CSV table of C-alpha atoms and ligand atoms in Angstrom, one decimal:
chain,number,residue,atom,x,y,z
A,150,UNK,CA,103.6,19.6,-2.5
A,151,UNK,CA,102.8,22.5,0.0
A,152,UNK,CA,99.2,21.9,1.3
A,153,UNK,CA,96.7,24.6,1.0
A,154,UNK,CA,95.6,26.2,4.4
A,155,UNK,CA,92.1,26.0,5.1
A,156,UNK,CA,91.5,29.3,7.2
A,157,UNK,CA,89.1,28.7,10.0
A,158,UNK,CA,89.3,32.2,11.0
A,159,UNK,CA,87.9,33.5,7.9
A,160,UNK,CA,85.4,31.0,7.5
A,161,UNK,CA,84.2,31.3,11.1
A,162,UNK,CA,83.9,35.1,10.8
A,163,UNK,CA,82.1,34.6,7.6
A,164,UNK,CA,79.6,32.2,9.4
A,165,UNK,CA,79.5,34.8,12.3
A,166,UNK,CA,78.5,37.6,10.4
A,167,UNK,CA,75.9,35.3,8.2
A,168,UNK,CA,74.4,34.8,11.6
A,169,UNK,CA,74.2,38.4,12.7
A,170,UNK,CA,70.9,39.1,10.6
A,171,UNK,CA,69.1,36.0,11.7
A,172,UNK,CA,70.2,37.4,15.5
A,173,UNK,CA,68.5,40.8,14.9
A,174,UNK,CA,65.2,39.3,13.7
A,175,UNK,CA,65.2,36.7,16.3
A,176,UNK,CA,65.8,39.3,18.8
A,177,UNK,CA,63.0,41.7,17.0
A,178,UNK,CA,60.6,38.9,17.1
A,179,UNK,CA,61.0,37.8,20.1
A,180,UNK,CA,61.5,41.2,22.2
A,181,UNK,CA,64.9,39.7,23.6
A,182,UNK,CA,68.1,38.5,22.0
A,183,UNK,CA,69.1,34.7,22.1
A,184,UNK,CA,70.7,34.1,25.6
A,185,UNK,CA,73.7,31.8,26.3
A,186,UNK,CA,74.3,31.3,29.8
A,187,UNK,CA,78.1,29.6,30.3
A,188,UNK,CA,79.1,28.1,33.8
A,189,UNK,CA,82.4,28.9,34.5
A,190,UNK,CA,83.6,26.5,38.0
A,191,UNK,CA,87.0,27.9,39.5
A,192,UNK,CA,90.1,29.2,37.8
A,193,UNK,CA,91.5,27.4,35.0
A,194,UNK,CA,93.8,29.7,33.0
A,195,UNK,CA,92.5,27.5,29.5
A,196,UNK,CA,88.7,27.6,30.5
A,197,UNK,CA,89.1,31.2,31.7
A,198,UNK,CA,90.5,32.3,27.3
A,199,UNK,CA,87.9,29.5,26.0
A,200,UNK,CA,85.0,31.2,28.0
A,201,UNK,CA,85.9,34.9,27.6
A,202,UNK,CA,86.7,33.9,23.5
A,203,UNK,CA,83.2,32.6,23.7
A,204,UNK,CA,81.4,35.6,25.3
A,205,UNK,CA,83.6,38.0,22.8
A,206,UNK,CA,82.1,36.2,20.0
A,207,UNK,CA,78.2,35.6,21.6
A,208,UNK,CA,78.5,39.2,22.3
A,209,UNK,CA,79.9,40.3,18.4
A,210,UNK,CA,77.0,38.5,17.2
A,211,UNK,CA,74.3,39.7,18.7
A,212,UNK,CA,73.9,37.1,21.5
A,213,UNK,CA,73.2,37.9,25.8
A,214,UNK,CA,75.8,35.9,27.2
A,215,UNK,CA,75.8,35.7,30.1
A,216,UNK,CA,78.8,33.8,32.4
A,217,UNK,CA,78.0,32.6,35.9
A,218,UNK,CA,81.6,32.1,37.6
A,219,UNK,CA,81.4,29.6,40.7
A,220,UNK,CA,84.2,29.3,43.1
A,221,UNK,CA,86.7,26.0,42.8
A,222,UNK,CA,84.9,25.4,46.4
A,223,UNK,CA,81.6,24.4,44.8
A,224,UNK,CA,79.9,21.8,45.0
A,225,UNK,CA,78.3,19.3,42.5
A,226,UNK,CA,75.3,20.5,44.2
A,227,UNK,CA,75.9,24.1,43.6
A,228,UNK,CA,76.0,23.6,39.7
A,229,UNK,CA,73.6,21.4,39.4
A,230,UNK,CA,71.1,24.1,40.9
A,231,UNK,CA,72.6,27.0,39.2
A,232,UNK,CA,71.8,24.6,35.8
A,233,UNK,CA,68.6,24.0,37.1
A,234,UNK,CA,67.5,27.6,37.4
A,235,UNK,CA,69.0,28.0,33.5
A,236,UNK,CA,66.6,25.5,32.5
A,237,UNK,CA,63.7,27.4,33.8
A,238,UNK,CA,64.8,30.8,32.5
A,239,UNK,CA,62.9,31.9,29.6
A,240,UNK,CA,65.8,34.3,29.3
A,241,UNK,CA,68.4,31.2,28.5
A,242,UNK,CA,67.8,29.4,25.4
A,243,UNK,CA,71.9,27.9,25.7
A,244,UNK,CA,72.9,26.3,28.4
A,245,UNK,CA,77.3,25.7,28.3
A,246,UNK,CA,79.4,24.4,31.2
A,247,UNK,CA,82.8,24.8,31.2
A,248,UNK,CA,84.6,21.9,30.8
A,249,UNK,CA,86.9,20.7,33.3
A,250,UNK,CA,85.0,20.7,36.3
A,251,UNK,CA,87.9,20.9,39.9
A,252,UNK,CA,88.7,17.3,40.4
A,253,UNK,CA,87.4,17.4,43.7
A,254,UNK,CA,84.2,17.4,42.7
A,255,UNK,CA,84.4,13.7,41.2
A,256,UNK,CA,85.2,11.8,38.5
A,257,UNK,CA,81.2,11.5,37.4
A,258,UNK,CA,80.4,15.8,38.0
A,259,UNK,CA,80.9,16.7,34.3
A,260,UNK,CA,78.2,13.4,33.2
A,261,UNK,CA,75.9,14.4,36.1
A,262,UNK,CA,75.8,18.2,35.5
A,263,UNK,CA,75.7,17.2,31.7
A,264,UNK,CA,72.6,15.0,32.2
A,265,UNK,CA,71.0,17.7,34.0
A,266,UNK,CA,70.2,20.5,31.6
A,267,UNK,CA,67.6,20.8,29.3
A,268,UNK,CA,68.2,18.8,25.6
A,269,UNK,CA,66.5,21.9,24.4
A,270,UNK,CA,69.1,23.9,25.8
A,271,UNK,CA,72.1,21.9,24.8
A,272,UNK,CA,74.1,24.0,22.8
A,273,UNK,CA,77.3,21.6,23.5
A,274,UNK,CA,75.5,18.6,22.0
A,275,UNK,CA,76.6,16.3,24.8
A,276,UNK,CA,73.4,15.6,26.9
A,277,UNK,CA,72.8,11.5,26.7
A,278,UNK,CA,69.3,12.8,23.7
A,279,UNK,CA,71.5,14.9,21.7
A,280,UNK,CA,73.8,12.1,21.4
A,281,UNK,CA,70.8,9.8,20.9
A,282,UNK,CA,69.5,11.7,17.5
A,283,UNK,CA,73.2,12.4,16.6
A,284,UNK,CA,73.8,8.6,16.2
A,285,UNK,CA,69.9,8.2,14.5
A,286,UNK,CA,70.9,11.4,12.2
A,287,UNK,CA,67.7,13.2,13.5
A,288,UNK,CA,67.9,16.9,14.3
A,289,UNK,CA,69.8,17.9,17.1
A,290,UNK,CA,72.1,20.2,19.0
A,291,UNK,CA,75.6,18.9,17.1
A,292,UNK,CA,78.9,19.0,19.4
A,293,UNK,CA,80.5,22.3,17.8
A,294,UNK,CA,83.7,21.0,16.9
A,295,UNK,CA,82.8,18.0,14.9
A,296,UNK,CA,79.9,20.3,13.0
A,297,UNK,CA,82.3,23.2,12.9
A,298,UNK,CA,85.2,20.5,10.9
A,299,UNK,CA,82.1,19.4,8.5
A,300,UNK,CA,81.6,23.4,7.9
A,301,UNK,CA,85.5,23.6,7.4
A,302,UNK,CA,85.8,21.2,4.9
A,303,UNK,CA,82.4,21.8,3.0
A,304,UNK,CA,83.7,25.7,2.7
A,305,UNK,CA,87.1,24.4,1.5
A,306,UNK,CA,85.0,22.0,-1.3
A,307,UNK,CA,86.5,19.2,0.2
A,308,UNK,CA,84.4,16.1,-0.6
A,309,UNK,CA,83.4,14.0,2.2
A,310,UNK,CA,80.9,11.3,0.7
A,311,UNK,CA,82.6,8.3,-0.7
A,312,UNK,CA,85.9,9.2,1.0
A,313,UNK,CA,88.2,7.3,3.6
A,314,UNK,CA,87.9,9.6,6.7
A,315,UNK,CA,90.5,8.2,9.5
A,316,UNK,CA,89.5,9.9,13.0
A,317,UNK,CA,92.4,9.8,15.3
A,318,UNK,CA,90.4,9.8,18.9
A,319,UNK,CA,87.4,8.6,20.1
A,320,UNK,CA,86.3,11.4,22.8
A,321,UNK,CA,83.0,11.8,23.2
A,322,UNK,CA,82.7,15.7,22.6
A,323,UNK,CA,85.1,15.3,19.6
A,324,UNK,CA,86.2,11.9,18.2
A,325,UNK,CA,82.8,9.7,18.1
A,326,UNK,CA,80.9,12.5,17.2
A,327,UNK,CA,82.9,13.2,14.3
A,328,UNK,CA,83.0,10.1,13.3
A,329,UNK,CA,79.4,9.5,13.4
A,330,UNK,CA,79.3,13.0,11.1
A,331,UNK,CA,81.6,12.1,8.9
A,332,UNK,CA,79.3,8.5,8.1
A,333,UNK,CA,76.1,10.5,8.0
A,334,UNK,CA,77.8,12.4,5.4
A,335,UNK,CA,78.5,8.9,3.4
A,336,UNK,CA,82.4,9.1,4.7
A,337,UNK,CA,83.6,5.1,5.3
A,338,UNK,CA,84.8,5.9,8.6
A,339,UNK,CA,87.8,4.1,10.4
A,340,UNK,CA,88.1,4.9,14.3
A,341,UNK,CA,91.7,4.7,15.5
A,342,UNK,CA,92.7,4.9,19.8
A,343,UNK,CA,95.6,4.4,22.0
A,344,UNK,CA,94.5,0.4,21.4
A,345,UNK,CA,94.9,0.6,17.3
A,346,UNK,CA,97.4,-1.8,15.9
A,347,UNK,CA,99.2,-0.1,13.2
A,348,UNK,CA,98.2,3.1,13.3
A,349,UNK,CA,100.1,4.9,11.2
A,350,UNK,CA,99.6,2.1,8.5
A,351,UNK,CA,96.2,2.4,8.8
A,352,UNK,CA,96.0,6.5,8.8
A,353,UNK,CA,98.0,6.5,5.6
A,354,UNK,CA,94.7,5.2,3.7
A,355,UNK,CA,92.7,8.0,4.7
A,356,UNK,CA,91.5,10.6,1.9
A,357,UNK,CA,90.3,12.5,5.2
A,358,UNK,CA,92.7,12.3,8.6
A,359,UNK,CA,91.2,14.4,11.4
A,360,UNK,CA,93.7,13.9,14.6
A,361,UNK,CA,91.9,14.5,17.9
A,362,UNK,CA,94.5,12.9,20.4
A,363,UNK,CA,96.0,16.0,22.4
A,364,UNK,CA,99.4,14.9,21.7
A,365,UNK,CA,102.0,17.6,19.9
A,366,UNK,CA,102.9,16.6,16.6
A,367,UNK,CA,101.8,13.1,16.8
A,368,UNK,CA,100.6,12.9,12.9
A,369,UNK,CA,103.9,12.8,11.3
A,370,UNK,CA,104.5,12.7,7.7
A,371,UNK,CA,104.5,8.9,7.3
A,372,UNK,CA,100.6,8.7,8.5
A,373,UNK,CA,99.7,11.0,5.6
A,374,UNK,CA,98.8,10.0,2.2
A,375,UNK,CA,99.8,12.2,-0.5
A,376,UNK,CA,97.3,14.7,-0.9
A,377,UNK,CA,95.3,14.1,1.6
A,378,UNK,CA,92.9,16.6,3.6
A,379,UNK,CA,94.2,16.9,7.6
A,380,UNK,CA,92.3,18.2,9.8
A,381,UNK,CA,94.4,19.4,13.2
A,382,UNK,CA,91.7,19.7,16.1
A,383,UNK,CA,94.5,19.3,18.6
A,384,UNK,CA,94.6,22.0,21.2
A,385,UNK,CA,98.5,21.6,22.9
A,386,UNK,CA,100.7,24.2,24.8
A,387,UNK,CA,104.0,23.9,24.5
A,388,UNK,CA,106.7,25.4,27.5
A,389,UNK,CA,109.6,24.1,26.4
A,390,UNK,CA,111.8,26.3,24.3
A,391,UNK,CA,113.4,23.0,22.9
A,392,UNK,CA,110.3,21.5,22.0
A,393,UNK,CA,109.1,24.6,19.8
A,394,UNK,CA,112.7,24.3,18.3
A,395,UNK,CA,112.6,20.8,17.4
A,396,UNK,CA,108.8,21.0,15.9
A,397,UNK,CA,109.7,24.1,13.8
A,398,UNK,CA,113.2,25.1,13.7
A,399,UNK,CA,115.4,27.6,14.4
A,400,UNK,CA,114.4,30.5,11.7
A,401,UNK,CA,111.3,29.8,12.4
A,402,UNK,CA,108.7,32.3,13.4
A,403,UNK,CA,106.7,30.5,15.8
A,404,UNK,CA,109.8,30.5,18.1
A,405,UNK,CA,110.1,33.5,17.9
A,406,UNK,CA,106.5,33.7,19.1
A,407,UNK,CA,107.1,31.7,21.9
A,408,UNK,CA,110.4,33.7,22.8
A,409,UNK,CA,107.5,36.4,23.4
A,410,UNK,CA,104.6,34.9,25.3
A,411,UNK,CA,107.1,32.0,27.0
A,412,UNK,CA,104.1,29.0,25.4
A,413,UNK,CA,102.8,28.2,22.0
A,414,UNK,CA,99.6,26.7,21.1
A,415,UNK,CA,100.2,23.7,18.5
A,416,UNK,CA,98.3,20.7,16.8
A,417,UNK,CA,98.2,17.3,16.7
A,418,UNK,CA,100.1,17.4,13.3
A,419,UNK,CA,103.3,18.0,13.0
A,420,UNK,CA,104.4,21.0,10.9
A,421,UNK,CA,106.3,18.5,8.2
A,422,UNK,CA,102.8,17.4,7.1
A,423,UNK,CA,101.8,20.1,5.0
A,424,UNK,CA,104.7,19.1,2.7
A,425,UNK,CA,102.6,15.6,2.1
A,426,UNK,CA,98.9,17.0,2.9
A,427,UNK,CA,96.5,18.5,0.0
A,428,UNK,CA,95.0,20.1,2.5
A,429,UNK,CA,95.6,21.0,6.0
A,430,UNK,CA,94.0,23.2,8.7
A,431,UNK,CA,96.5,25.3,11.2
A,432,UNK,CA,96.4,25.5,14.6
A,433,UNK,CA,96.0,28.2,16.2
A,434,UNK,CA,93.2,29.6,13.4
A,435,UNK,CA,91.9,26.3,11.8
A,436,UNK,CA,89.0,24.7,14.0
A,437,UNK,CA,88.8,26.2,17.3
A,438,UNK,CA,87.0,29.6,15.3
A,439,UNK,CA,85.2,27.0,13.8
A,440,UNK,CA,84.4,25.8,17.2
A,441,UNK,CA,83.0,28.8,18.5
A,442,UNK,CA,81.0,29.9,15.2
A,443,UNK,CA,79.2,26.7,15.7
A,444,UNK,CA,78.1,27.4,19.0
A,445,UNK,CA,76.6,30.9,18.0
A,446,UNK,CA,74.6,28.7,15.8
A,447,UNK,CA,73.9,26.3,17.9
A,448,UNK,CA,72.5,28.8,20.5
A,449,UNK,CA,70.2,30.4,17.6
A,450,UNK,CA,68.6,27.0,16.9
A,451,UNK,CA,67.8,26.3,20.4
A,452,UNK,CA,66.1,30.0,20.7
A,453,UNK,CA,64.3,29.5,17.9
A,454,UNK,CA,63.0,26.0,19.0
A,455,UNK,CA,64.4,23.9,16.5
A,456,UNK,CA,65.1,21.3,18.4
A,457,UNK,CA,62.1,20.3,20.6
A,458,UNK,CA,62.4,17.5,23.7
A,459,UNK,CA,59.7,15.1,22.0
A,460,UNK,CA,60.8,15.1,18.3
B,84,NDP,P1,90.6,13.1,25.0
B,84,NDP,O1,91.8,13.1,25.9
B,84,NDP,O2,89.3,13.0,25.6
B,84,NDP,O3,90.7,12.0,23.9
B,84,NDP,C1,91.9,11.7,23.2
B,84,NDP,C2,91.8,10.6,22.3
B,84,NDP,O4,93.0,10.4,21.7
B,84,NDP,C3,91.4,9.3,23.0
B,84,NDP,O5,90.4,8.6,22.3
B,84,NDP,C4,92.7,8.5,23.1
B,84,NDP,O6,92.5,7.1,23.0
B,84,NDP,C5,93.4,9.0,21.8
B,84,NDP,N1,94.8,8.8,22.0
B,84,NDP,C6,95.6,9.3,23.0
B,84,NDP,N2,96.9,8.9,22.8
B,84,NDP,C7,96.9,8.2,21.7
B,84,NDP,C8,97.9,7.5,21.0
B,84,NDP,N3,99.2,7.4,21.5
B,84,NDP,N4,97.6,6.8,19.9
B,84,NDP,C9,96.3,6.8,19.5
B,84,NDP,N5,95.3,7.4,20.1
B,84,NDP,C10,95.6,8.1,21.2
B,84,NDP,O7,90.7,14.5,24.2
B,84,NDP,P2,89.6,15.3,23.4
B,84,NDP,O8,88.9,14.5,22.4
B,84,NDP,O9,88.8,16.0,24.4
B,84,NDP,O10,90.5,16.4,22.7
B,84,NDP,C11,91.5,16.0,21.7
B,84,NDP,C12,92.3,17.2,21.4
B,84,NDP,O11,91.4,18.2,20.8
B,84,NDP,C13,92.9,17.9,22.6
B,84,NDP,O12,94.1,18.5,22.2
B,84,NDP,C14,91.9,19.1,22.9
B,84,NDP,O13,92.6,20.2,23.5
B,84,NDP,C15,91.5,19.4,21.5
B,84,NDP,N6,90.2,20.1,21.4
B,84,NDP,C16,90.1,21.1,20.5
B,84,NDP,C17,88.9,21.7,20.4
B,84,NDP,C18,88.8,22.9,19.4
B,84,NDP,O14,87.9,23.6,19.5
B,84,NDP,N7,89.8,23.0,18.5
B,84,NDP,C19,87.7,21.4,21.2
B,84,NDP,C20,87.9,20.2,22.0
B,84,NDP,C21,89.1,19.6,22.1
B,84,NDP,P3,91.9,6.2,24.1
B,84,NDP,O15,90.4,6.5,24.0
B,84,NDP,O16,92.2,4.8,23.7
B,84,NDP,O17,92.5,6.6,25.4
């Protein structure tokens, strides 16, 4: 079996340009288009392609982004009041910052910062209320890459309710969310961690495997039921030439890609598994577009109000 590829790139454009006509009347009604404001703290190559992927995009759609760099010198302090002074701004209706704070700031800076913006301006979904409504199934900011899989696999016809959905991770911008998703959506949801006993055993009985680990390659054929639908939210760059080799092999055009650009971005599934998978999404191209659609929509229900503080 070779597993059909569901295209996140085509679906997230598809989303983006559904979302370009409900930007121009927003922006008509209102006199101003939906603003985003991203913090960006210091100079993390990742954050710096995530950010200017997410501004592209914002920007494409119709969106004001606008990115607010601090200095790897800042303080807590500093972005707590630059978050403040977003809250206030009637200009600001999305409120993103840049995930991973300089470790000198300490280890509770991204909860602290997170706590401090607006609900109503949540476009990540993380703030302590969205999470709240989340688990309560009330309406909310949703973390974008958990919505932007449920997008994925409604696109792709894959059916959710009544199915065995194994989530590999239990982050809180990615794993519990999705789980939490995936049982709203009348999934029966299994949770699996560094902690699981039998693992694989227990991944192999899912009709729906999403890996969220940040580990190369970790779902390997033998945790995939025939047929199943994978979903590959791992992000993970590769720098070893013998690494690339191993995952894909020596014809292969992704090390040929690497021979070029000296990394590769890969999943959390290995390549094998689309010989086992129904379904599978690829990485680069599968949820991180997904990802980013989800915020643009995000930020358009926050301008518009849809989610109020006291609902
Ligand atoms: P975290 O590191 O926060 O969480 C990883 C999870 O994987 C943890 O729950 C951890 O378990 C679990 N895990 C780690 N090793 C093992 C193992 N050997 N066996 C079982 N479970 C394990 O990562 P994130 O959730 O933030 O991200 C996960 C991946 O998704 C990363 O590659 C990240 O880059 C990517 N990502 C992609 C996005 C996209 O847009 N496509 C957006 C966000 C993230 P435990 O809790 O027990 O430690």
């Amino acid at each position: 079996m070779t597993a059909r590829m569901l295209d996140g790139t085509a679906i997230a454009a598809a989303i983006r340009e559904s979302l370009r006509p409900e930007v121009e009347a927003f922006t008509r009604r209102a006199g101003r288009p939906p603003g985003l404001g991203i913090v960006l703290v210091g100079h993390n190559p990742a954050s710096e392609i995530y950010v200017s992927g997410k501004q592209k995009a914002g920007t494409e759609a119709g969106l004001w982004v606008d990115v607010h760099r601090l200095p790897p010198t800042a303080s807590v302090q500093d972005v707590l009041a630059l978050v403040e002074r977003l809250n206030r701004s009637d200009r600001h209706d999305g409120i993103l910052v840049q995930d991973p704070l300089p470790d000198a700031m300490g280890s509770d800076a991204a909860r602290r910062v997170v706590d401090a913006i607006d609900p109503r301006k949540d476009v990540d979904g993380f703030h302590p209320i969205s999470v709240g409504r989340l688990v309560q199934n009330r309406p909310t900011l949703v973390p974008c890459t958990p919505s932007g899989v449920i997008e994925l696999l409604d696109h792709a016809k894959v059916a959710i309710s009544g199915a065995h959905a194994v989530v590999i991770g239990r982050s809180d911008i990615v794993g519990k969310p999705m789980a939490l998703l995936m049982l709203h959506r009348h999934a029966t949801v299994t949770i699996c961690h560094s902690r699981t006993r039998n693992l694989g055993a227990v991944a192999a009985t899912a009709d729906i495997l999403v890996a969220a680990i940040g580990r190369p390659a970790f779902v390997t054929q033998d945790l995939v039921k025939p047929g199943a639908t994978v979903v590959d939210v791992g992000i993970n760059r590769l720098t070893s030439r013998d690494d690339v080799e191993r995952l894909f092999g020596r014809a292969s055009p992704r090390l040929a890609a690497f021979e070029r650009r000296g990394s590769l971005v890969v999943g959390d599934v290995h390549p094998a598994v689309a010989e086992v998978a129904g379904a599978l999404t690829p990485v680069p191209g599968g949820v991180g577009p997904m990802t980013i659609a989800m915020l643009l929509r995000n930020t358009l229900k926050a301008a518009r109000g849809e989610v109020t503080s006291n609902e």
